[in-house]
Short mmCIF file of C-alpha atoms in Angstrom, two decimals:
data_model
loop_
_atom_site.label_atom_id
_atom_site.label_comp_id
_atom_site.label_asym_id
_atom_site.label_seq_id
_atom_site.Cartn_x
_atom_site.Cartn_y
_atom_site.Cartn_z
CA MET A 12 -40.70 -30.89 20.97
CA ARG A 13 -38.75 -28.57 18.69
CA MET A 14 -40.48 -25.37 17.71
CA ASN A 15 -40.64 -24.44 14.07
CA TRP A 16 -39.74 -20.75 14.26
CA LYS A 17 -40.71 -20.23 10.63
CA ILE A 18 -44.26 -20.90 11.78
CA VAL A 19 -44.14 -19.57 15.32
CA LEU A 20 -42.64 -16.16 14.52
CA PRO A 21 -45.12 -15.14 11.80
CA ALA A 22 -47.95 -16.41 14.01
CA ALA A 23 -46.71 -14.31 16.93
CA CYS A 24 -46.46 -11.28 14.66
CA LEU A 25 -50.00 -11.80 13.48
CA MET A 26 -51.22 -12.02 17.07
CA LEU A 27 -49.46 -8.75 17.87
CA MET A 28 -50.93 -7.12 14.79
CA ALA A 29 -54.34 -8.27 15.86
CA ALA A 30 -53.83 -6.85 19.31
CA PHE A 31 -52.51 -3.40 18.55
CA GLY A 32 -53.33 -0.53 16.37
CA VAL A 33 -55.95 -2.28 14.27
CA ARG A 34 -58.88 -0.33 15.62
CA ALA A 35 -59.04 3.34 14.80
CA HIS A 36 -61.53 5.89 15.93
CA HIS A 37 -63.58 4.89 12.95
CA SER A 38 -64.63 1.69 11.25
CA PHE A 39 -62.76 0.97 8.01
CA THR A 40 -65.82 -0.55 6.44
CA ALA A 41 -67.87 2.50 7.33
CA THR A 42 -65.29 4.83 5.80
CA TYR A 43 -64.26 2.96 2.65
CA PHE A 44 -65.93 0.89 -0.06
CA GLU A 45 -64.29 -2.43 0.78
CA ASP A 46 -65.73 -4.08 -2.30
CA ARG A 47 -64.00 -1.64 -4.66
CA GLU A 48 -60.34 -1.07 -5.46
CA ILE A 49 -58.50 1.55 -7.43
CA THR A 50 -54.80 1.98 -8.19
CA ILE A 51 -52.92 5.27 -8.21
CA GLU A 52 -49.29 6.03 -8.98
CA GLY A 53 -47.35 9.12 -8.08
CA LYS A 54 -44.73 10.87 -6.00
CA LEU A 55 -44.83 10.47 -2.22
CA LEU A 56 -45.29 13.79 -0.47
CA GLN A 57 -45.47 12.77 3.19
CA PHE A 58 -45.35 9.60 5.31
CA MET A 59 -46.94 9.87 8.76
CA PHE A 60 -45.96 6.78 10.80
CA ARG A 61 -48.22 7.03 13.83
CA ASN A 62 -51.31 5.95 15.74
CA PRO A 63 -54.18 5.46 15.59
CA HIS A 64 -53.33 4.98 11.89
CA SER A 65 -50.48 5.92 9.61
CA PHE A 66 -51.09 7.97 6.48
CA VAL A 67 -49.25 8.28 3.18
CA HIS A 68 -49.89 11.34 1.02
CA ILE A 69 -49.04 11.09 -2.65
CA GLU A 70 -49.59 13.35 -5.62
CA ALA A 71 -51.43 11.47 -8.32
CA PRO A 72 -54.11 12.09 -10.91
CA GLY A 73 -57.81 11.66 -10.14
CA ASP A 74 -60.70 10.67 -12.38
CA ASP A 75 -60.84 14.23 -13.65
CA GLY A 76 -57.28 14.00 -15.00
CA GLN A 77 -56.11 16.67 -12.56
CA MET A 78 -53.35 16.09 -10.00
CA HIS A 79 -54.60 15.69 -6.43
CA ARG A 80 -53.11 15.09 -3.01
CA TRP A 81 -54.33 11.59 -2.11
CA ALA A 82 -54.46 10.49 1.53
CA VAL A 83 -53.86 6.76 1.90
CA GLU A 84 -54.72 5.32 5.29
CA TRP A 85 -52.43 2.55 6.51
CA GLY A 86 -52.04 0.50 9.70
CA GLY A 87 -51.16 1.87 13.12
CA ALA A 88 -47.49 2.26 13.97
CA GLY A 89 -47.57 -0.77 16.28
CA ALA A 90 -49.12 -3.04 13.67
CA LEU A 91 -46.79 -1.88 10.90
CA ALA A 92 -43.73 -2.20 13.12
CA GLY A 93 -44.65 -5.84 13.61
CA GLN A 94 -44.47 -6.21 9.82
CA GLY A 95 -41.06 -4.62 9.48
CA VAL A 96 -42.23 -1.14 8.43
CA THR A 97 -40.49 1.78 10.15
CA ASN A 98 -40.71 5.55 9.89
CA GLN A 99 -37.78 5.36 7.43
CA THR A 100 -39.39 2.84 5.09
CA LEU A 101 -40.89 5.49 2.81
CA ARG A 102 -39.39 8.87 1.97
CA ALA A 103 -40.70 12.00 0.33
CA GLY A 104 -39.99 11.84 -3.37
CA ASP A 105 -40.40 8.06 -3.65
CA VAL A 106 -42.47 7.06 -6.64
CA VAL A 107 -45.00 4.48 -5.48
CA LYS A 108 -47.93 2.57 -6.88
CA ILE A 109 -50.77 2.04 -4.42
CA THR A 110 -53.92 -0.05 -4.66
CA GLY A 111 -56.65 0.59 -2.10
CA ASN A 112 -60.32 0.91 -1.26
CA PRO A 113 -61.78 4.32 -2.14
CA GLY A 114 -63.49 6.47 0.48
CA ARG A 115 -67.27 6.61 0.61
CA GLU A 116 -67.45 10.40 0.63
CA ALA A 117 -67.57 11.72 -2.91
CA GLY A 118 -64.85 14.27 -3.52
CA ASP A 119 -62.48 12.92 -0.88
CA TYR A 120 -59.25 11.71 -2.42
CA ARG A 121 -58.58 9.00 0.10
CA LEU A 122 -57.85 5.27 0.03
CA ARG A 123 -57.40 2.50 2.50
CA MET A 124 -54.05 0.87 1.73
CA GLN A 125 -54.18 -2.66 0.38
CA TYR A 126 -50.99 -2.85 -1.63
CA LEU A 127 -47.95 -0.65 -2.16
CA ARG A 128 -45.00 -1.09 -4.51
CA ARG A 129 -41.88 1.03 -5.00
CA ASP A 130 -40.27 0.08 -8.28
CA SER A 131 -36.91 1.70 -7.51
CA ASP A 132 -35.95 -1.08 -5.09
CA GLY A 133 -38.82 -3.54 -5.42
CA PHE A 134 -40.19 -2.87 -1.94
CA GLU A 135 -43.71 -4.24 -1.57
CA TRP A 136 -46.32 -4.25 1.17
CA GLY A 137 -49.66 -5.97 1.11
CA LYS A 138 -51.40 -9.14 0.01
CA LYS A 139 -51.42 -10.44 3.61
CA PRO A 140 -50.54 -12.28 5.81
CA GLY A 141 -46.92 -11.11 6.42
CA GLU A 142 -47.63 -7.98 4.37
CA THR A 143 -44.02 -6.84 3.86
CA PHE A 144 -41.96 -8.22 0.99
CA GLN A 145 -38.61 -7.00 -0.25
CA MET B 116 -56.14 -13.08 80.20
CA ARG B 117 -54.46 -15.80 78.16
CA ALA B 118 -57.82 -16.68 76.57
CA LEU B 119 -58.40 -13.03 75.71
CA VAL B 120 -55.01 -12.74 74.01
CA LEU B 121 -55.60 -15.99 72.12
CA CYS B 122 -59.02 -14.78 71.01
CA GLY B 123 -57.56 -11.45 69.86
CA ALA B 124 -54.78 -13.17 67.96
CA LEU B 125 -57.24 -15.53 66.29
CA THR B 126 -59.49 -12.66 65.28
CA ALA B 127 -56.53 -10.76 63.84
CA ALA B 128 -55.39 -13.85 61.96
CA LEU B 129 -58.86 -14.39 60.50
CA ALA B 130 -59.10 -10.77 59.48
CA ALA B 131 -55.71 -10.98 57.84
CA THR B 132 -56.64 -14.21 56.07
CA SER B 133 -59.84 -12.71 54.77
CA ALA B 134 -58.06 -9.61 53.46
CA HIS B 135 -55.52 -11.69 51.57
CA ALA B 136 -57.78 -14.49 50.40
CA GLN B 137 -59.18 -12.70 47.36
CA ILE B 138 -58.24 -14.05 44.01
CA ASP B 139 -55.32 -12.25 42.41
CA ILE B 140 -56.23 -10.23 39.33
CA THR B 141 -52.87 -8.49 38.97
CA GLY B 142 -50.81 -9.07 35.87
CA GLU B 143 -50.86 -8.22 32.19
CA TRP B 144 -53.96 -9.00 30.17
CA ALA B 145 -54.70 -8.89 26.45
CA THR B 146 -57.98 -8.75 24.56
CA LYS B 147 -59.50 -11.98 23.32
CA ALA B 148 -61.78 -10.44 20.74
CA HIS B 149 -63.73 -13.53 19.72
CA GLU B 150 -67.07 -11.99 20.73
CA ASP B 151 -68.57 -9.19 18.61
CA PHE B 152 -65.38 -9.19 16.53
CA ASP B 153 -66.71 -7.14 13.63
CA ASP B 154 -67.90 -4.38 15.90
CA ARG B 155 -64.93 -4.40 18.23
CA VAL B 156 -61.97 -4.69 15.87
CA PRO B 157 -62.32 -3.74 12.19
CA GLY B 158 -65.74 -2.12 12.48
CA ASP B 159 -68.66 -2.81 10.19
CA VAL B 160 -70.53 -0.66 7.70
CA GLN B 161 -72.27 2.38 9.09
CA GLY B 162 -75.51 2.11 10.97
CA ASP B 163 -74.93 -0.70 13.48
CA PHE B 164 -77.06 0.29 16.47
CA THR B 165 -78.09 -3.23 17.49
CA GLY B 166 -78.05 -4.16 21.15
CA VAL B 167 -77.88 -0.63 22.50
CA PRO B 168 -80.84 0.75 24.53
CA MET B 169 -80.47 4.16 22.91
CA ASN B 170 -83.06 6.89 23.31
CA ASP B 171 -84.31 9.51 20.86
CA ALA B 172 -81.53 11.95 21.74
CA ALA B 173 -78.96 9.31 20.85
CA ARG B 174 -80.82 8.59 17.59
CA ARG B 175 -80.73 12.24 16.58
CA PHE B 176 -76.99 12.35 17.30
CA ALA B 177 -76.37 9.14 15.35
CA GLU B 178 -78.35 10.42 12.37
CA SER B 179 -76.11 13.47 12.12
CA TRP B 180 -72.86 11.54 12.69
CA ASP B 181 -70.32 11.49 9.88
CA VAL B 182 -67.54 8.95 10.55
CA THR B 183 -64.96 11.20 8.89
CA ARG B 184 -65.33 13.63 11.77
CA VAL B 185 -62.62 11.70 13.62
CA ASN B 186 -60.15 12.91 11.00
CA LEU B 187 -60.40 16.40 12.52
CA LEU B 188 -57.27 17.43 14.39
CA GLU B 189 -59.23 17.78 17.62
CA HIS B 190 -60.45 14.18 17.55
CA GLN B 191 -57.59 12.13 16.13
CA CYS B 192 -55.92 11.32 19.43
CA GLN B 193 -58.98 11.66 21.67
CA PRO B 194 -58.92 8.59 23.97
CA TYR B 195 -61.89 6.32 24.37
CA ASN B 196 -63.44 6.71 27.79
CA VAL B 197 -63.48 3.94 30.37
CA ALA B 198 -66.95 2.74 29.34
CA HIS B 199 -65.73 2.14 25.77
CA ILE B 200 -61.99 1.44 25.81
CA PHE B 201 -62.28 -2.19 26.95
CA ARG B 202 -64.29 -2.97 23.80
CA GLY B 203 -61.36 -2.42 21.46
CA PRO B 204 -58.27 -4.57 21.10
CA MET B 205 -55.78 -3.66 23.80
CA GLN B 206 -53.56 -4.89 26.57
CA PHE B 207 -53.70 -3.65 30.15
CA ARG B 208 -51.76 -4.15 33.33
CA ILE B 209 -53.17 -4.37 36.87
CA TRP B 210 -51.11 -3.94 40.01
CA THR B 211 -51.77 -3.01 43.62
CA GLU B 212 -50.81 -0.19 45.93
CA LYS B 213 -50.54 -1.53 49.48
CA ASP B 214 -50.41 0.21 52.82
CA PRO B 215 -46.83 -0.42 53.98
CA ALA B 216 -47.93 -0.72 57.60
CA THR B 217 -50.80 -3.16 57.18
CA GLN B 218 -50.22 -4.56 53.67
CA SER B 219 -53.90 -4.07 52.95
CA ILE B 220 -54.76 -3.02 49.40
CA ILE B 221 -55.35 0.72 49.14
CA SER B 222 -56.01 0.64 45.43
CA TYR B 223 -55.76 -1.34 42.23
CA ARG B 224 -53.95 0.52 39.49
CA GLU B 225 -54.45 -0.05 35.79
CA TYR B 226 -52.38 1.00 32.81
CA LEU B 227 -54.16 0.61 29.49
CA GLY B 228 -51.88 0.48 26.48
CA THR B 229 -54.41 2.01 24.10
CA TYR B 230 -54.00 5.77 24.42
CA GLN B 231 -51.66 5.15 27.42
CA GLN B 232 -54.34 5.60 30.03
CA PHE B 233 -53.87 5.22 33.81
CA ARG B 234 -56.62 4.62 36.30
CA THR B 235 -56.92 4.03 40.02
CA ILE B 236 -59.56 1.88 41.68
CA TRP B 237 -59.75 2.94 45.31
CA MET B 238 -60.37 0.08 47.76
CA ASP B 239 -60.30 2.12 50.98
CA ASN B 240 -64.00 3.00 51.11
CA ARG B 241 -63.47 6.64 50.22
CA PRO B 242 -66.55 8.43 48.81
CA HIS B 243 -66.89 9.59 45.23
CA PRO B 244 -66.19 13.31 44.81
CA PRO B 245 -68.93 15.93 44.31
CA ASP B 246 -70.49 16.34 40.86
CA TYR B 247 -68.56 19.51 40.08
CA VAL B 248 -65.17 17.78 40.18
CA PRO B 249 -63.65 17.66 36.66
CA HIS B 250 -64.44 14.59 34.60
CA THR B 251 -61.70 12.53 32.95
CA ASN B 252 -61.51 9.78 30.34
CA MET B 253 -60.99 7.14 33.05
CA GLY B 254 -63.25 8.75 35.68
CA PHE B 255 -63.17 8.16 39.44
CA SER B 256 -63.38 4.52 40.53
CA THR B 257 -64.01 2.67 43.77
CA GLY B 258 -64.06 -1.08 44.20
CA GLU B 259 -65.20 -3.80 46.55
CA TRP B 260 -64.96 -7.57 46.55
CA HIS B 261 -68.05 -9.77 46.43
CA GLY B 262 -66.57 -13.21 46.93
CA ASP B 263 -64.13 -13.61 44.06
CA ILE B 264 -65.70 -10.86 41.97
CA LEU B 265 -64.21 -7.38 42.07
CA THR B 266 -66.98 -4.86 41.49
CA VAL B 267 -65.88 -1.37 40.43
CA THR B 268 -68.09 1.72 40.23
CA THR B 269 -66.89 4.65 38.14
CA THR B 270 -68.32 8.15 37.89
CA HIS B 271 -66.96 11.48 36.59
CA ILE B 272 -66.38 10.10 33.10
CA LYS B 273 -65.93 12.37 30.08
CA LYS B 274 -68.45 12.13 27.29
CA GLU B 275 -67.49 10.02 24.28
CA PHE B 276 -69.15 7.14 22.38
CA TYR B 277 -70.54 3.70 23.07
CA ARG B 278 -69.99 2.67 19.50
CA ARG B 279 -68.13 4.11 16.53
CA SER B 280 -71.35 4.25 14.54
CA GLY B 281 -72.10 7.47 16.38
CA ILE B 282 -73.95 6.36 19.54
CA PRO B 283 -72.88 9.05 22.00
CA SER B 284 -72.22 8.76 25.72
CA SER B 285 -72.69 11.62 28.15
CA ASP B 286 -70.65 12.91 31.07
CA ARG B 287 -73.39 11.58 33.36
CA THR B 288 -72.45 8.00 32.53
CA THR B 289 -71.94 5.61 35.44
CA LEU B 290 -70.03 2.41 34.83
CA VAL B 291 -70.20 -0.70 37.01
CA GLU B 292 -67.59 -3.35 36.16
CA HIS B 293 -67.20 -6.89 37.40
CA TYR B 294 -63.78 -8.54 37.16
CA ILE B 295 -64.04 -12.34 37.31
CA ARG B 296 -60.93 -14.47 36.97
CA HIS B 297 -60.99 -18.06 35.66
CA GLY B 298 -57.42 -19.33 35.58
CA ASN B 299 -55.58 -17.34 32.93
CA LEU B 300 -58.79 -15.76 31.64
CA LEU B 301 -60.36 -12.61 33.00
CA SER B 302 -64.03 -11.91 32.33
CA HIS B 303 -64.90 -8.24 32.34
CA VAL B 304 -68.55 -7.27 32.55
CA MET B 305 -69.69 -3.67 32.05
CA ILE B 306 -73.06 -2.28 33.07
CA ILE B 307 -73.50 1.27 31.84
CA THR B 308 -76.21 3.71 32.84
CA ASP B 309 -76.60 7.06 31.13
CA PRO B 310 -79.71 9.18 31.75
CA VAL B 311 -78.90 11.40 28.75
CA TYR B 312 -78.63 8.80 25.98
CA LEU B 313 -79.82 5.40 27.28
CA THR B 314 -83.28 4.26 28.36
CA GLU B 315 -81.97 1.37 30.46
CA PRO B 316 -78.60 -0.14 31.42
CA TYR B 317 -76.36 -1.17 28.52
CA LEU B 318 -74.49 -4.42 29.14
CA ASN B 319 -71.28 -5.66 27.56
CA SER B 320 -68.79 -8.36 28.42
CA GLU B 321 -65.28 -9.01 27.23
CA GLU B 322 -62.64 -11.65 27.86
CA PHE B 323 -58.94 -11.06 28.44
CA VAL B 324 -56.14 -13.61 28.47
CA GLN B 325 -53.11 -13.33 30.71
CA MET B 326 -49.89 -12.55 28.86
CA GLU B 327 -47.46 -14.93 30.49
CA ARG B 328 -44.45 -13.59 28.64
CA GLY B 329 -45.50 -9.97 28.60
CA ASN B 330 -45.33 -7.73 25.62
CA GLN B 331 -43.06 -4.86 24.66
CA ASN B 332 -45.60 -2.74 22.88
CA TRP B 333 -47.00 -0.57 25.67
CA LEU B 334 -46.70 2.81 24.01
CA TYR B 335 -49.24 4.57 21.82
CA ASN B 336 -47.68 7.46 19.96
CA CYS B 337 -50.44 9.58 18.50
CA GLU B 338 -49.57 12.84 16.81
CA TYR B 339 -52.05 15.34 15.46
CA VAL B 340 -51.49 15.62 11.72
CA MET B 341 -53.52 16.57 8.66
CA GLU B 342 -54.62 12.98 7.97
CA VAL B 343 -56.79 13.86 5.00
CA PRO B 344 -56.54 17.17 3.16
CA MET B 345 -59.66 19.08 4.17
CA ASP B 346 -60.82 22.51 5.24
CA LYS B 347 -59.65 22.76 8.84
CA ASN B 348 -62.76 24.72 9.79
CA ARG B 349 -65.23 22.22 8.32
CA VAL B 350 -66.92 19.79 10.71
CA PRO B 351 -68.41 16.84 8.80
CA TYR B 352 -72.08 16.18 9.67
CA TYR B 353 -75.45 15.33 8.15
CA LEU B 354 -78.65 17.27 8.51
CA PRO B 355 -81.67 15.27 9.78
CA GLY B 356 -82.77 12.69 7.21
CA MET B 357 -79.76 13.35 4.98
CA ASN B 358 -77.35 10.65 6.16
CA PRO B 359 -76.98 8.38 3.10
CA PHE B 360 -75.24 5.58 5.02
CA ILE B 361 -77.40 5.18 8.12
CA GLN B 362 -79.26 2.16 6.79
CA ASP B 363 -76.18 0.36 5.40
CA TYR B 364 -76.01 -2.15 8.27
CA ALA B 365 -79.72 -2.99 8.03
CA LYS B 366 -79.42 -3.47 4.26
CA LYS B 367 -76.26 -5.59 4.54
CA PHE B 368 -77.90 -8.07 6.92
CA GLY B 369 -81.41 -7.88 5.48
CA LEU B 370 -82.90 -6.44 8.65
CA PRO B 371 -85.70 -3.89 8.96
CA PHE B 372 -84.11 -0.56 9.90
CA GLU B 373 -86.72 -0.21 12.64
CA ALA B 374 -85.27 -3.31 14.33
CA VAL B 375 -81.71 -2.00 14.09
CA PHE B 376 -82.56 1.50 15.33
CA GLY B 377 -85.23 0.52 17.86
CA GLY B 378 -83.28 0.63 21.12
CA ALA B 379 -84.14 -1.34 24.26
CA PRO B 380 -87.22 -3.33 23.07
CA THR B 381 -85.18 -4.87 20.25
CA THR B 382 -82.61 -6.28 22.69
CA TYR B 383 -85.03 -8.79 24.30
CA PRO B 384 -86.11 -12.25 23.08
CA GLU B 385 -89.71 -11.01 23.25
CA TYR B 386 -88.96 -8.88 20.21
CA GLU B 387 -88.51 -11.91 17.94
CA PRO B 388 -92.22 -12.26 16.97
CA LYS B 389 -92.28 -8.56 16.08
CA LEU B 390 -89.15 -9.00 14.00
CA GLU B 391 -90.66 -11.97 12.19
CA GLN B 392 -93.77 -9.89 11.49
CA LEU B 393 -91.66 -7.05 10.11
CA MET B 394 -89.66 -9.46 7.96
CA LYS B 395 -92.83 -11.02 6.52
CA GLY B 396 -94.23 -7.63 5.67
CA ARG B 397 -91.25 -6.68 3.51
#
């Protein structure tokens, strides 16, 4: 039987994603409102590609109209690597648009990453199941 | 004389057979997280205390627990302890250390990919160390075979959590594990006793599947960074009665909070009539 690698490879990646780096010290659902989404746009200040989860910090306006440093929580390094994301994928100064679930703690400028787009080269991440699009 | 030699040789052969007849649990194993998936992988809303025989001390701790505390620098890369780490998604490797002269197993060794943890399970009947010996995330383990079941007893474990919803574990935790192999599946049963936070043993079981082709992702780089901008001297917490999220799980599943937070009695089938009564009264 011939294997269809177009099916097998994404499936293997998904299994790896499921196995590694998905669980953090905390529960996502406990930390973020998973039934709400907001979108922010701004300049990337820092990309921390790591475990247990990666973080992206961007400078973007909040509800109050003031600029804030937003912390966007992303997947663990192992999970993201399986989706083609590396520590070079994002760079300080990139202008990105991010959609995510807001944190439950009032006053925390944090999101759980659901979708990211960089208009300068069309890089996209999100919308499952392969996550990365270029 | 010849009979004596024959008898000795037979005895030695039987002893050798018995020592090598145990089922082989070595290899590389990966989580099969089909049981308790929501709790074990993504995590659910706050306030899931079901199934844990927690006592009042654990309740007080859970009431004050703020999940964002793990964003503190000190906690970001803190490994799960041995009584908790098997609950999350992970892969682990088991191999043996053998006495070169007799080829008997001195110890099983484990490497757990999550947080890159090593542990040793001593099989040479050595005693556990005195209480004052430093505790570690993986503790001190000894094992013995009961038929095809490897039973491992671990003491000297560092305090941590039984669940991310804030159910704490103490450094007086004792863990008894049973490793049971069925073909390419490995059942792992954990029986946890903790006189500080549990009223009776807390039982969990997990399944692992053998990775026949291995896996390259055995490292877990965790660096301490400022994950979320916050005052580095602030420790998130709630004062008693002030945790706004503690009943989220009960509300989500339409359960009385008393049943979710009730500890050991709620874990038995005999609790069902009480639960029905509570549900009717709402």
